[in-house]
Tab-separated table of C-alpha atoms in Angstrom:
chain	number	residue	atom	x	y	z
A	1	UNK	CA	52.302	10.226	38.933
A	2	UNK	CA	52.458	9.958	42.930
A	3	UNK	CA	48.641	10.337	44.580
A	4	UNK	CA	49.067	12.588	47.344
A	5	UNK	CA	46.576	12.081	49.994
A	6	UNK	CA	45.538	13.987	53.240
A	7	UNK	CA	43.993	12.015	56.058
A	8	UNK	CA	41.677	12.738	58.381
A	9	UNK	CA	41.017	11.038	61.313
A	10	UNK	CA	40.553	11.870	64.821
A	11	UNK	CA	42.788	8.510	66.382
A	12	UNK	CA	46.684	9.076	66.050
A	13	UNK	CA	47.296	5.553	65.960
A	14	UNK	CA	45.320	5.155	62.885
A	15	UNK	CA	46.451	7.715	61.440
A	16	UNK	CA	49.966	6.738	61.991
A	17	UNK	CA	49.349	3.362	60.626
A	18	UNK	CA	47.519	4.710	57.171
A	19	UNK	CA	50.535	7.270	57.011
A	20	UNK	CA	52.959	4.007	57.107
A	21	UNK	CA	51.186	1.927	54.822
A	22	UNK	CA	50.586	4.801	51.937
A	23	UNK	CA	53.885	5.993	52.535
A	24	UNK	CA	55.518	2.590	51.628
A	25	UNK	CA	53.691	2.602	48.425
A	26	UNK	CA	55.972	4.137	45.211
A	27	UNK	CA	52.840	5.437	43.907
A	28	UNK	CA	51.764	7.479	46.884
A	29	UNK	CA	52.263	10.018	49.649
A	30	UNK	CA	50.494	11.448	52.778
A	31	UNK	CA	50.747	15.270	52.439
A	32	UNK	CA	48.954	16.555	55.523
A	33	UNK	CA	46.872	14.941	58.827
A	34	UNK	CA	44.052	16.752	60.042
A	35	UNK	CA	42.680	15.126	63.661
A	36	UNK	CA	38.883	16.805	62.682
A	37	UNK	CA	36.453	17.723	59.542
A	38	UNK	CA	37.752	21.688	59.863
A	39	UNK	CA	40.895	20.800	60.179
A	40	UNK	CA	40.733	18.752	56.827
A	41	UNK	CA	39.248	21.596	54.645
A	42	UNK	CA	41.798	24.151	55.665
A	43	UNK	CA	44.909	21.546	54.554
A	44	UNK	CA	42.762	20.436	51.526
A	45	UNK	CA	43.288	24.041	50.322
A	46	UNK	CA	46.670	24.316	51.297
A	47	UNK	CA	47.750	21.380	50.070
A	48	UNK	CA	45.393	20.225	46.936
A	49	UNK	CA	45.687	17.016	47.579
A	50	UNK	CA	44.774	14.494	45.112
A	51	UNK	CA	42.604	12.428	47.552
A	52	UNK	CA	41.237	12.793	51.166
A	53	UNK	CA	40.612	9.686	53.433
A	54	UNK	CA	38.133	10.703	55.667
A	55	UNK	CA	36.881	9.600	58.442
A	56	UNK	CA	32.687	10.511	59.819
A	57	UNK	CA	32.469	10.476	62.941
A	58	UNK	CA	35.273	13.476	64.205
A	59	UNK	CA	34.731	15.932	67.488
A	60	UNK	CA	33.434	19.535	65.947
A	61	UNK	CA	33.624	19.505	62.363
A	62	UNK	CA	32.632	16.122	61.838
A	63	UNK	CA	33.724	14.224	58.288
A	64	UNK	CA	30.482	14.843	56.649
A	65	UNK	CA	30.495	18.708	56.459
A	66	UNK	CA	34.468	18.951	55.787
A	67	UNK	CA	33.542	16.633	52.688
A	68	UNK	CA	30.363	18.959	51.665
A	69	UNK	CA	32.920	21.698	52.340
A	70	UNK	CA	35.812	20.412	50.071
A	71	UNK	CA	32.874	19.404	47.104
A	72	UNK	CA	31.587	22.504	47.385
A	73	UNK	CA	34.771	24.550	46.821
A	74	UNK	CA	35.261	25.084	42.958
A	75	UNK	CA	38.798	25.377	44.064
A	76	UNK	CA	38.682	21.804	45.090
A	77	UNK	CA	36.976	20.379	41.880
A	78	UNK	CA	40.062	18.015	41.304
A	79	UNK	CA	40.264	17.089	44.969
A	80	UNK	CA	38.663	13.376	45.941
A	81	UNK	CA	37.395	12.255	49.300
A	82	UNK	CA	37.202	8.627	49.866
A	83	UNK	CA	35.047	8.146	53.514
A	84	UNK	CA	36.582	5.914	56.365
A	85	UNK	CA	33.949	4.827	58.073
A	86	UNK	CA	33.139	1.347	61.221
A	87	UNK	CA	29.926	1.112	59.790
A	88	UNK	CA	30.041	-0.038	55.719
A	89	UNK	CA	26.031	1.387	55.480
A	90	UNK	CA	25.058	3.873	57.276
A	91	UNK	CA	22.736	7.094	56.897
A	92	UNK	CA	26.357	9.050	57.110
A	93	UNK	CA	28.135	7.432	54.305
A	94	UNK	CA	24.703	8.082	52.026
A	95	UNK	CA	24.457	11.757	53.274
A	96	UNK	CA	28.481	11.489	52.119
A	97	UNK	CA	28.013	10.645	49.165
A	98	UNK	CA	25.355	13.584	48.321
A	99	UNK	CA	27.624	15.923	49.519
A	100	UNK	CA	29.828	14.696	46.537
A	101	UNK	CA	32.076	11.755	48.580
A	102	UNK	CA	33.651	9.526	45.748
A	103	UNK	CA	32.860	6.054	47.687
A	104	UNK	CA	33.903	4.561	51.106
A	105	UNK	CA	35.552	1.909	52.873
A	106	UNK	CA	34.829	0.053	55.886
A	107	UNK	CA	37.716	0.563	58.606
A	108	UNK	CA	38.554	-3.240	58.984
A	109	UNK	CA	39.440	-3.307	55.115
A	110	UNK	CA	42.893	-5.013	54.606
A	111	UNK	CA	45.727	-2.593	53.617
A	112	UNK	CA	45.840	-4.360	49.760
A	113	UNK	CA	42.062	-3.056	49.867
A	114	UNK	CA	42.691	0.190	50.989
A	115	UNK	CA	45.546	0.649	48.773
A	116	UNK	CA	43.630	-0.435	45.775
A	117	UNK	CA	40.766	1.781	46.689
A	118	UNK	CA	42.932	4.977	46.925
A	119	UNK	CA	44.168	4.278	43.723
A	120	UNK	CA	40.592	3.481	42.464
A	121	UNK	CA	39.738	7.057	43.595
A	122	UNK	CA	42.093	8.746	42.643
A	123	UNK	CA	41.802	7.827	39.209
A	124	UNK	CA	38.018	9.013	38.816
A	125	UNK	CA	35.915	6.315	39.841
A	126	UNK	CA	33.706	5.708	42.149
A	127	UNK	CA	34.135	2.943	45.085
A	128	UNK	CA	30.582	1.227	45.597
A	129	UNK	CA	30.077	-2.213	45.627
A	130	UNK	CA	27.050	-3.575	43.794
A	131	UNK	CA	25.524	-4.851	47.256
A	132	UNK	CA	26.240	-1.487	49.384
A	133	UNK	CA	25.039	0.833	46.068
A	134	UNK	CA	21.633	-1.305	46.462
A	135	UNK	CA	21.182	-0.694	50.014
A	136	UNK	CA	21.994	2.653	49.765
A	137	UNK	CA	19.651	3.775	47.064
A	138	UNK	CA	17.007	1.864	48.783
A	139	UNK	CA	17.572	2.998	52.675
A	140	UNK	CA	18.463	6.617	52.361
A	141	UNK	CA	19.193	8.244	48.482
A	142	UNK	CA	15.747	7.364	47.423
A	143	UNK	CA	14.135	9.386	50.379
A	144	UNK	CA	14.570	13.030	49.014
A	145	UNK	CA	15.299	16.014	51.137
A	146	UNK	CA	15.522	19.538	50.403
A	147	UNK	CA	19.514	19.436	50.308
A	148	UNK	CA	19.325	16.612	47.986
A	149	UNK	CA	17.546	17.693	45.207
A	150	UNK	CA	20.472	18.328	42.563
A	151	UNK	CA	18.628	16.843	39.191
A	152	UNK	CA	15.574	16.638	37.424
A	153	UNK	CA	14.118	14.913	35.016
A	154	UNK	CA	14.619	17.631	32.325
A	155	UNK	CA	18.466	17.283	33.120
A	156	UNK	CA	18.112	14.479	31.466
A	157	UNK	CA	17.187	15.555	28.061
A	158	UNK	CA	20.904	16.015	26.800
A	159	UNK	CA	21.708	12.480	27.121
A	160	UNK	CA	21.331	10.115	24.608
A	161	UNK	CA	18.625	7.280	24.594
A	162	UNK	CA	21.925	4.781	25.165
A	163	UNK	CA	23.382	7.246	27.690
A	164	UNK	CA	20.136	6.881	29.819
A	165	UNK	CA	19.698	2.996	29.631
A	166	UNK	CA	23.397	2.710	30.514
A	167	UNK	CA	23.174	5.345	33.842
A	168	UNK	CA	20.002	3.466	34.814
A	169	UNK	CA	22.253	0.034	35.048
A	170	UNK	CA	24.467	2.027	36.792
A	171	UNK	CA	22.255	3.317	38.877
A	172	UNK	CA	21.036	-0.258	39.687
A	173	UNK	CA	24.403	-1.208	41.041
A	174	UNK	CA	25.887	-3.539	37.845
A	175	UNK	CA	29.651	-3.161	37.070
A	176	UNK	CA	30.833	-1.926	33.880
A	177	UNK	CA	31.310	-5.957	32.868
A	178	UNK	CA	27.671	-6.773	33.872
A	179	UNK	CA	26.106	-3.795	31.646
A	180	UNK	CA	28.220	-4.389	28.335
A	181	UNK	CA	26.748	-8.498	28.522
A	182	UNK	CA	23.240	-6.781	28.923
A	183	UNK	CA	23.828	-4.617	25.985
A	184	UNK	CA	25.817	-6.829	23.876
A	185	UNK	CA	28.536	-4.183	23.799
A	186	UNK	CA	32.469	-3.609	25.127
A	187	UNK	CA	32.989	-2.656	28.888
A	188	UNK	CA	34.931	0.048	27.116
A	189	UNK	CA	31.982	1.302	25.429
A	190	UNK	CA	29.687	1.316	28.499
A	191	UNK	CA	32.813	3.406	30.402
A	192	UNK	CA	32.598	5.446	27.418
A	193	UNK	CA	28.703	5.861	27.775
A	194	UNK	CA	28.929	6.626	31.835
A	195	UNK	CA	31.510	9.278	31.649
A	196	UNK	CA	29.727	10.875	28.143
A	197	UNK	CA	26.514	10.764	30.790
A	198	UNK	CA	28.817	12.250	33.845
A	199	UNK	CA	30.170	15.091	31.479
A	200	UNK	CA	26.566	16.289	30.352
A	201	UNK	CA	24.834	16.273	33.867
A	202	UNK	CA	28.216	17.746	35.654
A	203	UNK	CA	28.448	14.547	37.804
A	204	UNK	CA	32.132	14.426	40.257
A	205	UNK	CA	32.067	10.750	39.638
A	206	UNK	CA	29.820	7.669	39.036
A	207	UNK	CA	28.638	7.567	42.670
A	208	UNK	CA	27.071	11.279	42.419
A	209	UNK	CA	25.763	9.753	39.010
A	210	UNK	CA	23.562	7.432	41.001
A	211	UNK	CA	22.284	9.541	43.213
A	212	UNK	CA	21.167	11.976	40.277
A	213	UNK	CA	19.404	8.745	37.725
A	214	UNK	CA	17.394	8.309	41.386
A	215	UNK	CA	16.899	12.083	42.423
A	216	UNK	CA	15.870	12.636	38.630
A	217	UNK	CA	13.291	9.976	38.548
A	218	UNK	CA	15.200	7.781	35.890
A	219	UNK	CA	14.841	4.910	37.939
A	220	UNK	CA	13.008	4.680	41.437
A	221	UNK	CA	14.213	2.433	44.464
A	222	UNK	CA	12.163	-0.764	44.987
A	223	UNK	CA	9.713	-0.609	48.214
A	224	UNK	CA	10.469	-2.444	51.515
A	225	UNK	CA	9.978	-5.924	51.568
A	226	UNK	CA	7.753	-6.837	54.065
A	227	UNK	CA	9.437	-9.637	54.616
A	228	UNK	CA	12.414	-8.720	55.380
């Protein structure tokens, strides 16, 4: 199957150079460029694209409402968004991800990186690293706000005891790998276990999984150190 992908990013040359780079790729094609966030949600429905690179920081319609826009849109359910971004934590990429973002990349990432993460994407998962999942949870998805609050703790109730232990691990930024030596158990069977838990609470991906085992009370972030 070829992943077709709309960008959206304000710089030409960028997008010029992303359009060269995916377009090389067997696997992949650039269906659409939008230069802003509005821009972006209209070709998203014209085009249903299986991903959308997007970038924050656009004039008008910045990144972060087109992507609350597109995973809002039960048209869009199958469509992606994978955030561009110059700074690899910020308040942005967290607000992202509640909107329903699948993960993000820093803009200096090498093209194999990029590539890789499209595909990553694409295929259902989520793209946060163990370090930036940390530091997201602890700086901003931890610190509710009225938009944020998508699950309870009753939410949980349909998941198994297993199902709970295994999103909290998640939640705490391990890798499927890291989880199944915890719990004496396959990776397979802790994939099996996160997308069982995804299913029942209506999750997009493993990143909006996270933010729901925090919003829920499941786990709770870890205070400031004062030391740091």
């Amino acid at each position: 199957m070829t992943i077709r992908v709309l960008l959206a990013d304000d710089q030409a040359l960028l997008r010029a150079t992303f359009r060269i780079l995916i377009d090389s790729c067997p696997d992949m094609e650039v269906v659409g460029e939008a230069t802003d966030g509005a821009e972006a949600v209209d070709l998203a429905r014209a085009h249903r694209p299986d991903l959308v690179l997007m970038d924050i920081r656009m004039p008008g319609t910045d990144g972060l409402a087109a992507t609350a826009a597109i995973c809002a849109d039960p048209a869009l359910v199958a469509v992606r968004v994978l955030i561009l971004t110059t700074f690899e934590i910020d308040e942005y990429v967290a607000q992202a991800l509640r909107a329903g973002a699948s993960g993000f990349l820093g803009k200096d990432v090498t093209a194999d990186v990029l590539l890789d993460g499209i595909r990553t994407v694409a295929a259902g998962e989520s793209l946060l690293s163990p370090t930036a999942t940390r530091t997201l949870i602890t700086r901003f998805l931890a610190s509710p706000t009225e938009s944020s609050q998508s699950a309870a703790p009753e939410d949980l109730a349909a998941l198994t005891a297993r199902e709970r232990e295994v999103m909290a691990w998640v939640a705490e930024g391990h890798s499927n790998e890291e989880i199944a030596e915890k719990l004496f158990v396959s990776p397979l069977t802790v994939r099996t276990h996160v997308h069982r838990a995804m299913t029942k609470l209506g999750a997009r991906d493993r990143a909006q999984l996270v933010v729901m085992a925090y919003q829920s009370g499941l786990v709770r972030a870890l205070p400031p150190n004062p030391d740091h």
